[in-house]
């Protein structure tokens, strides 16, 4: 095996596009829910195996464990609800729920705390498992690079969302094939978005086939995503050099490169979301949007309503609301916890802690400013006022981008150069 944690997501989507063109005609043949689920499960396993068979082994074990946890949560909660006077049933239900949450989180947290340890564990043990299952696949796997658990952060939050909704009674007990279908749904395997089970469950009982508008809109959206990822990002790629070569540059140059870099980051990330949403549409599934013009937001709250929407929606529903975010006396604490959690989902690092608190401060300030404007009757409806709000919001958001990529110490050095502090 060769050690190389990097993986080009674009190549995954090229493979997925080719596979999609083969799968679409089969949708007219595989009409039964079980057959359709098996088709997609094996498609997802094939795509992961094409990267490295050991990744498919890891995710198969992961989603089978999630399936067992989901069933345990459903059974214990169903018993607690059906026996409201049984205190022990309620205690067991809550205990099982929190155990399921912790067990689901452990792989992702382990990876983010000690990356190499988990990477080595997954690659070596999954490869050993392949040696027991099939010698040919094992030998193929030996030729593949050592990879990080690609897509684990997205898979973890999808699994958490499923378990939480099961505990709340919003989702029933899922058969193994339905849960694996959700886990291995090909368009979202690598770079999200963090889909909810409901987004693909409506076709479980009556799968159907893609309508003409699905094929048309899906094809256009996929092509647009590839255009962004393969062409537009290649034009903006040079802007990334400023993060490592800022010393000796004048302040204006650093600012210009930083602004270009924010667009590179956005176009690249949103491009992959476009491809995922487009390919899902080709299969007849309408996924929720993951971006909505975030750089034209008029305030920080509006920015987060349009940036990585699936992550923001998950955090708002499962962190902000349970912490009492809509109560005035708790909103500051809830906002801080929510934004820091969003930041740490990307990386457990000091720079992302700062990033989370930075955006939390922006959200809190915006909330109080909005309340003050309402009391004073101040409106910002004039086009110039709207443009100023967009500019200030973009400046605020863009200023924090180095924290996403750089270690905290390096980021502070970058900011010193950005502000002309010698």
mmCIF file of C-alpha atoms in Angstrom:
data_model
loop_
_atom_site.group_PDB
_atom_site.id
_atom_site.type_symbol
_atom_site.label_atom_id
_atom_site.label_comp_id
_atom_site.label_asym_id
_atom_site.label_seq_id
_atom_site.Cartn_x
_atom_site.Cartn_y
_atom_site.Cartn_z
ATOM 1 C CA UNK A 1 0.000 0.000 0.000
ATOM 2 C CA UNK A 2 1.108 3.571 -0.717
ATOM 3 C CA UNK A 3 0.541 6.334 1.810
ATOM 4 C CA UNK A 4 -1.475 9.120 0.216
ATOM 5 C CA UNK A 5 -4.406 10.596 2.130
ATOM 6 C CA UNK A 6 -5.458 12.872 -0.716
ATOM 7 C CA UNK A 7 -8.247 11.813 -3.031
ATOM 8 C CA UNK A 8 -9.561 13.651 -6.061
ATOM 9 C CA UNK A 9 -13.327 13.823 -5.581
ATOM 10 C CA UNK A 10 -13.803 14.842 -9.217
ATOM 11 C CA UNK A 11 -12.634 11.401 -10.367
ATOM 12 C CA UNK A 12 -15.226 9.789 -8.072
ATOM 13 C CA UNK A 13 -18.007 11.780 -9.713
ATOM 14 C CA UNK A 14 -16.727 10.927 -13.187
ATOM 15 C CA UNK A 15 -16.978 7.251 -12.206
ATOM 16 C CA UNK A 16 -20.415 7.890 -10.701
ATOM 17 C CA UNK A 17 -21.595 9.629 -13.874
ATOM 18 C CA UNK A 18 -20.497 6.656 -15.970
ATOM 19 C CA UNK A 19 -22.214 4.271 -13.554
ATOM 20 C CA UNK A 20 -25.354 6.425 -13.589
ATOM 21 C CA UNK A 21 -25.616 6.084 -17.360
ATOM 22 C CA UNK A 22 -25.584 2.310 -16.869
ATOM 23 C CA UNK A 23 -28.019 2.322 -13.938
ATOM 24 C CA UNK A 24 -30.739 4.570 -15.395
ATOM 25 C CA UNK A 25 -31.932 1.994 -17.991
ATOM 26 C CA UNK A 26 -31.981 -0.645 -15.229
ATOM 27 C CA UNK A 27 -34.488 1.427 -13.248
ATOM 28 C CA UNK A 28 -37.148 0.288 -15.714
ATOM 29 C CA UNK A 29 -36.242 -3.322 -14.853
ATOM 30 C CA UNK A 30 -35.666 -3.121 -11.082
ATOM 31 C CA UNK A 31 -39.122 -1.901 -10.064
ATOM 32 C CA UNK A 32 -39.444 -3.670 -6.702
ATOM 33 C CA UNK A 33 -38.212 -1.713 -3.646
ATOM 34 C CA UNK A 34 -35.878 -4.492 -2.477
ATOM 35 C CA UNK A 35 -34.354 -4.928 -5.932
ATOM 36 C CA UNK A 36 -33.901 -1.167 -6.260
ATOM 37 C CA UNK A 37 -32.234 -0.960 -2.846
ATOM 38 C CA UNK A 38 -29.843 -3.793 -3.680
ATOM 39 C CA UNK A 39 -28.974 -2.099 -6.975
ATOM 40 C CA UNK A 40 -27.992 1.126 -5.208
ATOM 41 C CA UNK A 41 -26.226 -0.618 -2.331
ATOM 42 C CA UNK A 42 -23.990 -2.543 -4.712
ATOM 43 C CA UNK A 43 -23.455 0.601 -6.779
ATOM 44 C CA UNK A 44 -22.195 2.445 -3.700
ATOM 45 C CA UNK A 45 -20.005 -0.486 -2.673
ATOM 46 C CA UNK A 46 -18.589 -0.689 -6.197
ATOM 47 C CA UNK A 47 -17.727 3.023 -6.250
ATOM 48 C CA UNK A 48 -15.948 2.800 -2.897
ATOM 49 C CA UNK A 49 -14.176 -0.378 -4.013
ATOM 50 C CA UNK A 50 -12.962 1.433 -7.106
ATOM 51 C CA UNK A 51 -11.151 3.848 -4.757
ATOM 52 C CA UNK A 52 -9.998 1.066 -2.418
ATOM 53 C CA UNK A 53 -11.958 -2.108 -1.552
ATOM 54 C CA UNK A 54 -11.096 -1.682 2.132
ATOM 55 C CA UNK A 55 -13.218 1.499 2.230
ATOM 56 C CA UNK A 56 -16.245 -0.503 1.123
ATOM 57 C CA UNK A 57 -15.552 -3.027 3.900
ATOM 58 C CA UNK A 58 -15.279 -0.259 6.493
ATOM 59 C CA UNK A 59 -18.537 1.426 5.457
ATOM 60 C CA UNK A 60 -20.385 -1.874 5.226
ATOM 61 C CA UNK A 61 -19.481 -2.601 8.849
ATOM 62 C CA UNK A 62 -20.252 0.996 9.834
ATOM 63 C CA UNK A 63 -23.755 1.063 8.364
ATOM 64 C CA UNK A 64 -24.572 -2.426 9.647
ATOM 65 C CA UNK A 65 -23.717 -1.192 13.147
ATOM 66 C CA UNK A 66 -25.879 1.902 12.565
ATOM 67 C CA UNK A 67 -28.693 -0.423 11.456
ATOM 68 C CA UNK A 68 -28.430 -2.388 14.706
ATOM 69 C CA UNK A 69 -28.349 0.826 16.749
ATOM 70 C CA UNK A 70 -31.356 2.254 14.906
ATOM 71 C CA UNK A 71 -33.355 -0.889 15.612
ATOM 72 C CA UNK A 72 -32.345 -0.860 19.285
ATOM 73 C CA UNK A 73 -33.379 2.792 19.634
ATOM 74 C CA UNK A 74 -36.712 2.121 17.920
ATOM 75 C CA UNK A 75 -37.535 -0.970 20.000
ATOM 76 C CA UNK A 76 -36.681 0.586 23.374
ATOM 77 C CA UNK A 77 -38.401 3.897 22.590
ATOM 78 C CA UNK A 78 -41.488 2.123 21.237
ATOM 79 C CA UNK A 79 -41.686 0.147 24.480
ATOM 80 C CA UNK A 80 -41.285 3.320 26.564
ATOM 81 C CA UNK A 81 -44.079 5.082 24.648
ATOM 82 C CA UNK A 82 -46.430 2.092 24.821
ATOM 83 C CA UNK A 83 -45.814 1.754 28.580
ATOM 84 C CA UNK A 84 -45.893 5.354 29.876
ATOM 85 C CA UNK A 85 -46.085 4.215 33.518
ATOM 86 C CA UNK A 86 -42.995 2.027 33.187
ATOM 87 C CA UNK A 87 -40.168 4.236 34.458
ATOM 88 C CA UNK A 88 -37.477 1.631 33.802
ATOM 89 C CA UNK A 89 -38.517 1.410 30.135
ATOM 90 C CA UNK A 90 -38.070 5.178 29.776
ATOM 91 C CA UNK A 91 -34.651 5.025 31.446
ATOM 92 C CA UNK A 92 -33.534 2.151 29.218
ATOM 93 C CA UNK A 93 -34.792 3.987 26.131
ATOM 94 C CA UNK A 94 -32.821 7.109 26.968
ATOM 95 C CA UNK A 95 -29.719 5.089 27.853
ATOM 96 C CA UNK A 96 -29.851 3.162 24.576
ATOM 97 C CA UNK A 97 -30.355 6.412 22.659
ATOM 98 C CA UNK A 98 -27.290 8.093 24.157
ATOM 99 C CA UNK A 99 -25.193 4.959 23.724
ATOM 100 C CA UNK A 100 -26.221 4.912 20.052
ATOM 101 C CA UNK A 101 -25.256 8.581 19.672
ATOM 102 C CA UNK A 102 -21.847 8.027 21.274
ATOM 103 C CA UNK A 103 -21.089 4.865 19.292
ATOM 104 C CA UNK A 104 -22.038 6.614 16.056
ATOM 105 C CA UNK A 105 -19.761 9.553 16.860
ATOM 106 C CA UNK A 106 -16.712 7.571 18.000
ATOM 107 C CA UNK A 107 -15.172 6.836 14.551
ATOM 108 C CA UNK A 108 -15.421 10.473 13.418
ATOM 109 C CA UNK A 109 -14.110 11.860 16.714
ATOM 110 C CA UNK A 110 -11.284 9.324 16.773
ATOM 111 C CA UNK A 111 -10.368 10.325 13.215
ATOM 112 C CA UNK A 112 -10.351 14.039 13.982
ATOM 113 C CA UNK A 113 -8.423 13.642 17.256
ATOM 114 C CA UNK A 114 -5.819 11.136 16.042
ATOM 115 C CA UNK A 115 -6.080 10.943 12.259
ATOM 116 C CA UNK A 116 -3.188 8.602 11.534
ATOM 117 C CA UNK A 117 -4.189 6.119 14.215
ATOM 118 C CA UNK A 118 -7.680 5.638 12.792
ATOM 119 C CA UNK A 119 -6.481 5.709 9.180
ATOM 120 C CA UNK A 120 -3.954 2.975 9.935
ATOM 121 C CA UNK A 121 -6.511 0.958 11.907
ATOM 122 C CA UNK A 122 -9.164 1.117 9.173
ATOM 123 C CA UNK A 123 -6.824 0.436 6.265
ATOM 124 C CA UNK A 124 -4.933 -2.448 7.851
ATOM 125 C CA UNK A 125 -7.865 -4.213 9.532
ATOM 126 C CA UNK A 126 -10.203 -3.792 6.564
ATOM 127 C CA UNK A 127 -7.448 -5.132 4.318
ATOM 128 C CA UNK A 128 -7.000 -8.124 6.645
ATOM 129 C CA UNK A 129 -10.749 -8.746 6.425
ATOM 130 C CA UNK A 130 -10.522 -8.778 2.635
ATOM 131 C CA UNK A 131 -7.758 -11.373 2.860
ATOM 132 C CA UNK A 132 -10.229 -13.667 4.615
ATOM 133 C CA UNK A 133 -13.058 -12.966 2.168
ATOM 134 C CA UNK A 134 -11.445 -12.965 -1.261
ATOM 135 C CA UNK A 135 -7.777 -13.270 -2.207
ATOM 136 C CA UNK A 136 -8.181 -11.529 -5.580
ATOM 137 C CA UNK A 137 -9.883 -8.453 -4.109
ATOM 138 C CA UNK A 138 -7.312 -8.448 -1.301
ATOM 139 C CA UNK A 139 -4.476 -8.345 -3.845
ATOM 140 C CA UNK A 140 -6.200 -5.519 -5.718
ATOM 141 C CA UNK A 141 -6.608 -3.632 -2.458
ATOM 142 C CA UNK A 142 -2.873 -3.912 -1.761
ATOM 143 C CA UNK A 143 -2.191 -1.829 -4.877
ATOM 144 C CA UNK A 144 -4.376 1.060 -3.660
ATOM 145 C CA UNK A 145 -3.176 4.052 -1.671
ATOM 146 C CA UNK A 146 -3.755 4.477 2.048
ATOM 147 C CA UNK A 147 -6.813 6.723 2.295
ATOM 148 C CA UNK A 148 -8.550 8.564 5.082
ATOM 149 C CA UNK A 149 -12.151 7.389 5.652
ATOM 150 C CA UNK A 150 -13.538 9.447 2.772
ATOM 151 C CA UNK A 151 -16.940 10.960 3.540
ATOM 152 C CA UNK A 152 -16.972 9.882 7.203
ATOM 153 C CA UNK A 153 -18.047 13.297 8.544
ATOM 154 C CA UNK A 154 -21.033 13.333 6.193
ATOM 155 C CA UNK A 155 -21.911 9.700 6.965
ATOM 156 C CA UNK A 156 -21.725 10.335 10.713
ATOM 157 C CA UNK A 157 -24.178 13.229 10.661
ATOM 158 C CA UNK A 158 -26.531 11.328 8.361
ATOM 159 C CA UNK A 159 -26.462 8.414 10.798
ATOM 160 C CA UNK A 160 -26.981 10.730 13.780
ATOM 161 C CA UNK A 161 -29.933 12.408 12.084
ATOM 162 C CA UNK A 162 -31.508 9.000 11.475
ATOM 163 C CA UNK A 163 -31.036 7.854 15.079
ATOM 164 C CA UNK A 164 -32.320 11.125 16.559
ATOM 165 C CA UNK A 165 -35.447 11.059 14.392
ATOM 166 C CA UNK A 166 -36.020 7.419 15.308
ATOM 167 C CA UNK A 167 -35.863 8.337 19.002
ATOM 168 C CA UNK A 168 -38.311 11.201 18.422
ATOM 169 C CA UNK A 169 -40.733 8.850 16.687
ATOM 170 C CA UNK A 170 -40.359 10.500 13.276
ATOM 171 C CA UNK A 171 -38.891 7.416 11.595
ATOM 172 C CA UNK A 172 -39.914 3.813 12.161
ATOM 173 C CA UNK A 173 -37.778 0.699 12.292
ATOM 174 C CA UNK A 174 -35.919 0.339 9.004
ATOM 175 C CA UNK A 175 -35.113 -2.931 7.317
ATOM 176 C CA UNK A 176 -31.426 -3.571 6.704
ATOM 177 C CA UNK A 177 -31.794 -3.028 2.953
ATOM 178 C CA UNK A 178 -33.497 0.359 3.456
ATOM 179 C CA UNK A 179 -30.856 1.562 5.866
ATOM 180 C CA UNK A 180 -27.978 0.386 3.665
ATOM 181 C CA UNK A 181 -29.670 2.054 0.699
ATOM 182 C CA UNK A 182 -29.611 5.296 2.685
ATOM 183 C CA UNK A 183 -26.013 4.721 3.754
ATOM 184 C CA UNK A 184 -24.653 3.800 0.320
ATOM 185 C CA UNK A 185 -26.762 6.213 -1.761
ATOM 186 C CA UNK A 186 -24.088 6.898 -4.425
ATOM 187 C CA UNK A 187 -24.388 10.666 -5.102
ATOM 188 C CA UNK A 188 -23.632 11.666 -1.491
ATOM 189 C CA UNK A 189 -20.977 9.105 -0.540
ATOM 190 C CA UNK A 190 -17.893 11.334 -0.738
ATOM 191 C CA UNK A 191 -18.660 15.044 -0.297
ATOM 192 C CA UNK A 192 -22.257 15.171 0.842
ATOM 193 C CA UNK A 193 -24.542 16.967 1.205
ATOM 194 C CA UNK A 194 -25.816 15.669 4.557
ATOM 195 C CA UNK A 195 -29.103 14.318 3.261
ATOM 196 C CA UNK A 196 -32.002 13.312 5.492
ATOM 197 C CA UNK A 197 -33.657 9.918 5.163
ATOM 198 C CA UNK A 198 -36.930 11.565 4.134
ATOM 199 C CA UNK A 199 -35.290 12.985 1.001
ATOM 200 C CA UNK A 200 -34.985 9.525 -0.526
ATOM 201 C CA UNK A 201 -37.579 7.529 1.434
ATOM 202 C CA UNK A 202 -40.654 8.709 -0.470
ATOM 203 C CA UNK A 203 -39.767 6.386 -3.339
ATOM 204 C CA UNK A 204 -39.116 3.339 -1.167
ATOM 205 C CA UNK A 205 -42.554 1.778 -1.570
ATOM 206 C CA UNK A 206 -43.109 2.954 -5.147
ATOM 207 C CA UNK A 207 -39.651 3.534 -6.682
ATOM 208 C CA UNK A 208 -40.881 4.485 -10.156
ATOM 209 C CA UNK A 209 -38.559 5.758 -12.875
ATOM 210 C CA UNK A 210 -37.065 9.196 -13.601
ATOM 211 C CA UNK A 211 -39.468 11.579 -15.329
ATOM 212 C CA UNK A 212 -38.337 13.526 -18.423
ATOM 213 C CA UNK A 213 -37.897 16.700 -16.346
ATOM 214 C CA UNK A 214 -35.727 14.712 -13.895
ATOM 215 C CA UNK A 215 -33.412 13.718 -16.723
ATOM 216 C CA UNK A 216 -33.357 17.219 -18.205
ATOM 217 C CA UNK A 217 -32.864 19.141 -14.955
ATOM 218 C CA UNK A 218 -30.524 16.511 -13.544
ATOM 219 C CA UNK A 219 -28.378 16.515 -16.659
ATOM 220 C CA UNK A 220 -28.133 20.310 -16.698
ATOM 221 C CA UNK A 221 -27.351 20.520 -12.983
ATOM 222 C CA UNK A 222 -24.677 17.833 -13.274
ATOM 223 C CA UNK A 223 -23.069 19.554 -16.265
ATOM 224 C CA UNK A 224 -23.085 22.884 -14.403
ATOM 225 C CA UNK A 225 -21.403 21.255 -11.423
ATOM 226 C CA UNK A 226 -18.672 19.711 -13.556
ATOM 227 C CA UNK A 227 -18.149 23.070 -15.295
ATOM 228 C CA UNK A 228 -17.608 24.740 -11.926
ATOM 229 C CA UNK A 229 -15.330 22.018 -10.540
ATOM 230 C CA UNK A 230 -13.226 21.351 -13.629
ATOM 231 C CA UNK A 231 -13.108 24.759 -15.333
ATOM 232 C CA UNK A 232 -13.950 27.661 -13.030
ATOM 233 C CA UNK A 233 -11.917 26.326 -10.110
ATOM 234 C CA UNK A 234 -8.905 25.802 -12.371
ATOM 235 C CA UNK A 235 -9.011 29.532 -13.156
ATOM 236 C CA UNK A 236 -9.170 30.444 -9.462
ATOM 237 C CA UNK A 237 -6.810 27.740 -8.168
ATOM 238 C CA UNK A 238 -3.717 30.047 -8.131
ATOM 239 C CA UNK A 239 -5.367 32.074 -5.361
ATOM 240 C CA UNK A 240 -4.637 29.259 -2.896
ATOM 241 C CA UNK A 241 -0.930 30.111 -2.983
ATOM 242 C CA UNK A 242 -1.507 33.242 -0.918
ATOM 243 C CA UNK A 243 -2.122 31.115 2.185
ATOM 244 C CA UNK A 244 1.456 29.821 2.070
ATOM 245 C CA UNK A 245 3.226 32.679 0.265
ATOM 246 C CA UNK A 246 1.806 35.769 1.936
ATOM 247 C CA UNK A 247 5.065 36.915 3.475
ATOM 248 C CA UNK A 248 6.657 39.696 1.494
ATOM 249 C CA UNK A 249 3.398 40.497 -0.323
ATOM 250 C CA UNK A 250 1.841 43.944 -0.068
ATOM 251 C CA UNK A 251 -1.443 44.337 1.813
ATOM 252 C CA UNK A 252 -3.589 45.001 -1.270
ATOM 253 C CA UNK A 253 -2.295 41.876 -3.027
ATOM 254 C CA UNK A 254 -3.077 39.709 -0.006
ATOM 255 C CA UNK A 255 -6.618 41.106 0.225
ATOM 256 C CA UNK A 256 -7.261 40.539 -3.484
ATOM 257 C CA UNK A 257 -5.960 36.978 -3.364
ATOM 258 C CA UNK A 258 -7.997 36.282 -0.224
ATOM 259 C CA UNK A 259 -11.199 37.445 -1.897
ATOM 260 C CA UNK A 260 -10.454 35.314 -4.971
ATOM 261 C CA UNK A 261 -9.703 32.362 -2.689
ATOM 262 C CA UNK A 262 -13.120 32.647 -1.027
ATOM 263 C CA UNK A 263 -14.720 32.325 -4.443
ATOM 264 C CA UNK A 264 -12.496 29.371 -5.323
ATOM 265 C CA UNK A 265 -13.522 27.641 -2.091
ATOM 266 C CA UNK A 266 -17.220 28.347 -2.646
ATOM 267 C CA UNK A 267 -17.332 27.409 -6.336
ATOM 268 C CA UNK A 268 -15.415 24.191 -5.709
ATOM 269 C CA UNK A 269 -17.565 23.082 -2.774
ATOM 270 C CA UNK A 270 -20.876 24.143 -4.308
ATOM 271 C CA UNK A 271 -19.839 22.538 -7.598
ATOM 272 C CA UNK A 272 -19.577 19.138 -5.944
ATOM 273 C CA UNK A 273 -22.985 19.700 -4.340
ATOM 274 C CA UNK A 274 -24.400 20.570 -7.772
ATOM 275 C CA UNK A 275 -23.014 17.324 -9.182
ATOM 276 C CA UNK A 276 -24.435 15.277 -6.300
ATOM 277 C CA UNK A 277 -27.858 16.934 -6.537
ATOM 278 C CA UNK A 278 -27.848 16.649 -10.330
ATOM 279 C CA UNK A 279 -26.901 12.976 -10.376
ATOM 280 C CA UNK A 280 -29.512 12.200 -7.719
ATOM 281 C CA UNK A 281 -32.093 13.969 -9.888
ATOM 282 C CA UNK A 282 -31.075 11.787 -12.846
ATOM 283 C CA UNK A 283 -32.099 8.841 -10.678
ATOM 284 C CA UNK A 284 -35.403 10.550 -9.868
ATOM 285 C CA UNK A 285 -34.526 11.876 -6.386
ATOM 286 C CA UNK A 286 -34.933 15.572 -5.560
ATOM 287 C CA UNK A 287 -32.413 16.463 -2.866
ATOM 288 C CA UNK A 288 -32.563 19.700 -0.914
ATOM 289 C CA UNK A 289 -30.282 22.553 -1.920
ATOM 290 C CA UNK A 290 -26.945 22.891 -0.143
ATOM 291 C CA UNK A 291 -26.018 26.437 -1.226
ATOM 292 C CA UNK A 292 -28.066 29.523 -2.015
ATOM 293 C CA UNK A 293 -25.947 32.524 -3.041
ATOM 294 C CA UNK A 294 -24.230 32.862 0.369
ATOM 295 C CA UNK A 295 -21.849 35.606 -0.762
ATOM 296 C CA UNK A 296 -24.823 37.850 -1.523
ATOM 297 C CA UNK A 297 -26.279 37.492 1.965
ATOM 298 C CA UNK A 298 -27.202 40.731 3.761
ATOM 299 C CA UNK A 299 -26.187 39.494 7.217
ATOM 300 C CA UNK A 300 -24.401 36.578 8.874
ATOM 301 C CA UNK A 301 -27.610 34.679 9.663
ATOM 302 C CA UNK A 302 -28.639 34.924 6.027
ATOM 303 C CA UNK A 303 -25.165 33.732 5.027
ATOM 304 C CA UNK A 304 -25.516 30.568 7.094
ATOM 305 C CA UNK A 305 -28.980 30.019 5.664
ATOM 306 C CA UNK A 306 -27.302 29.772 2.262
ATOM 307 C CA UNK A 307 -23.919 28.187 3.074
ATOM 308 C CA UNK A 308 -23.603 24.406 3.514
ATOM 309 C CA UNK A 309 -27.317 24.403 4.245
ATOM 310 C CA UNK A 310 -27.503 20.703 5.086
ATOM 311 C CA UNK A 311 -24.931 21.103 7.885
ATOM 312 C CA UNK A 312 -26.530 24.315 9.177
ATOM 313 C CA UNK A 313 -29.977 22.700 9.127
ATOM 314 C CA UNK A 314 -28.691 19.679 11.066
ATOM 315 C CA UNK A 315 -26.974 21.857 13.689
ATOM 316 C CA UNK A 316 -29.959 24.167 14.094
ATOM 317 C CA UNK A 317 -32.399 21.282 14.524
ATOM 318 C CA UNK A 318 -30.262 19.063 16.759
ATOM 319 C CA UNK A 319 -28.148 21.564 18.727
ATOM 320 C CA UNK A 320 -29.621 25.080 18.622
ATOM 321 C CA UNK A 321 -33.266 24.146 19.274
ATOM 322 C CA UNK A 322 -32.643 21.550 22.049
ATOM 323 C CA UNK A 323 -30.393 24.061 23.842
ATOM 324 C CA UNK A 324 -33.252 26.570 23.929
ATOM 325 C CA UNK A 325 -31.939 28.843 21.209
ATOM 326 C CA UNK A 326 -35.284 30.583 20.750
ATOM 327 C CA UNK A 327 -35.399 31.592 24.415
ATOM 328 C CA UNK A 328 -33.902 35.001 25.050
ATOM 329 C CA UNK A 329 -32.041 33.948 28.180
ATOM 330 C CA UNK A 330 -30.374 31.007 26.418
ATOM 331 C CA UNK A 331 -29.854 32.195 22.867
ATOM 332 C CA UNK A 332 -26.238 33.354 23.303
ATOM 333 C CA UNK A 333 -25.157 30.003 24.757
ATOM 334 C CA UNK A 334 -27.119 28.068 22.119
ATOM 335 C CA UNK A 335 -25.682 30.116 19.256
ATOM 336 C CA UNK A 336 -22.117 29.706 20.549
ATOM 337 C CA UNK A 337 -22.489 25.935 20.938
ATOM 338 C CA UNK A 338 -24.098 25.591 17.511
ATOM 339 C CA UNK A 339 -21.479 27.587 15.621
ATOM 340 C CA UNK A 340 -18.557 25.927 17.409
ATOM 341 C CA UNK A 341 -20.062 22.500 16.673
ATOM 342 C CA UNK A 342 -20.386 23.422 12.991
ATOM 343 C CA UNK A 343 -16.755 24.543 12.971
ATOM 344 C CA UNK A 344 -15.448 21.465 14.789
ATOM 345 C CA UNK A 345 -17.317 19.195 12.376
ATOM 346 C CA UNK A 346 -14.743 20.317 9.815
ATOM 347 C CA UNK A 347 -11.724 19.866 12.069
ATOM 348 C CA UNK A 348 -10.969 19.513 15.780
ATOM 349 C CA UNK A 349 -8.386 22.295 15.850
ATOM 350 C CA UNK A 350 -7.821 25.571 17.739
ATOM 351 C CA UNK A 351 -8.263 27.548 14.525
ATOM 352 C CA UNK A 352 -11.739 26.076 14.002
ATOM 353 C CA UNK A 353 -12.685 26.829 17.615
ATOM 354 C CA UNK A 354 -11.792 30.459 16.920
ATOM 355 C CA UNK A 355 -13.719 30.254 13.639
ATOM 356 C CA UNK A 356 -16.797 28.992 15.475
ATOM 357 C CA UNK A 357 -16.719 31.698 18.148
ATOM 358 C CA UNK A 358 -16.022 34.336 15.489
ATOM 359 C CA UNK A 359 -19.173 33.426 13.588
ATOM 360 C CA UNK A 360 -21.126 33.032 16.822
ATOM 361 C CA UNK A 361 -20.189 36.615 17.702
ATOM 362 C CA UNK A 362 -21.373 37.704 14.264
ATOM 363 C CA UNK A 363 -24.719 35.916 14.606
ATOM 364 C CA UNK A 364 -25.284 37.310 18.116
ATOM 365 C CA UNK A 365 -24.333 40.836 17.043
ATOM 366 C CA UNK A 366 -26.673 40.608 14.061
ATOM 367 C CA UNK A 367 -29.535 39.433 16.266
ATOM 368 C CA UNK A 368 -29.120 42.341 18.688
ATOM 369 C CA UNK A 369 -28.660 44.803 15.839
ATOM 370 C CA UNK A 370 -31.898 43.577 14.241
ATOM 371 C CA UNK A 371 -33.747 44.005 17.547
ATOM 372 C CA UNK A 372 -32.324 47.517 17.931
ATOM 373 C CA UNK A 373 -33.357 48.463 14.366
ATOM 374 C CA UNK A 374 -36.867 47.167 14.971
ATOM 375 C CA UNK A 375 -37.237 49.240 18.135
ATOM 376 C CA UNK A 376 -35.934 52.363 16.409
ATOM 377 C CA UNK A 377 -37.951 51.774 13.265
ATOM 378 C CA UNK A 378 -34.824 51.862 11.103
ATOM 379 C CA UNK A 379 -35.182 50.215 7.709
ATOM 380 C CA UNK A 380 -32.467 49.152 5.289
ATOM 381 C CA UNK A 381 -34.606 48.847 2.183
ATOM 382 C CA UNK A 382 -32.695 51.295 -0.003
ATOM 383 C CA UNK A 383 -30.585 49.560 -2.696
ATOM 384 C CA UNK A 384 -27.439 51.309 -1.454
ATOM 385 C CA UNK A 385 -28.121 50.135 2.100
ATOM 386 C CA UNK A 386 -28.702 46.599 0.823
ATOM 387 C CA UNK A 387 -25.455 46.705 -1.158
ATOM 388 C CA UNK A 388 -23.567 47.946 1.903
ATOM 389 C CA UNK A 389 -25.018 45.113 4.008
ATOM 390 C CA UNK A 390 -23.914 42.559 1.410
ATOM 391 C CA UNK A 391 -20.407 44.043 1.268
ATOM 392 C CA UNK A 392 -19.980 44.156 5.052
ATOM 393 C CA UNK A 393 -21.277 40.584 5.421
ATOM 394 C CA UNK A 394 -18.955 39.307 2.697
ATOM 395 C CA UNK A 395 -16.025 41.127 4.302
ATOM 396 C CA UNK A 396 -16.865 39.594 7.678
ATOM 397 C CA UNK A 397 -17.231 36.090 6.252
ATOM 398 C CA UNK A 398 -14.220 36.254 3.954
ATOM 399 C CA UNK A 399 -11.951 37.483 6.738
ATOM 400 C CA UNK A 400 -12.414 34.164 8.576
ATOM 401 C CA UNK A 401 -11.583 31.867 5.652
ATOM 402 C CA UNK A 402 -7.862 31.461 6.524
ATOM 403 C CA UNK A 403 -8.947 29.845 9.807
ATOM 404 C CA UNK A 404 -10.531 26.997 7.844
ATOM 405 C CA UNK A 405 -7.259 26.035 6.182
ATOM 406 C CA UNK A 406 -4.373 27.275 8.329
ATOM 407 C CA UNK A 407 -3.180 26.287 11.817
ATOM 408 C CA UNK A 408 -3.985 28.992 14.348
ATOM 409 C CA UNK A 409 -0.414 30.279 14.652
ATOM 410 C CA UNK A 410 0.008 30.532 10.888
ATOM 411 C CA UNK A 411 -3.416 32.153 10.579
ATOM 412 C CA UNK A 412 -2.419 34.844 13.084
ATOM 413 C CA UNK A 413 0.745 35.512 11.065
ATOM 414 C CA UNK A 414 -1.382 35.724 7.912
ATOM 415 C CA UNK A 415 -3.735 38.232 9.550
ATOM 416 C CA UNK A 416 -0.780 40.351 10.618
ATOM 417 C CA UNK A 417 0.344 40.518 6.991
ATOM 418 C CA UNK A 418 -3.241 41.118 5.848
ATOM 419 C CA UNK A 419 -3.556 44.115 8.168
ATOM 420 C CA UNK A 420 -0.084 45.431 7.442
ATOM 421 C CA UNK A 421 1.210 44.727 10.949
ATOM 422 C CA UNK A 422 4.943 44.067 10.933
#
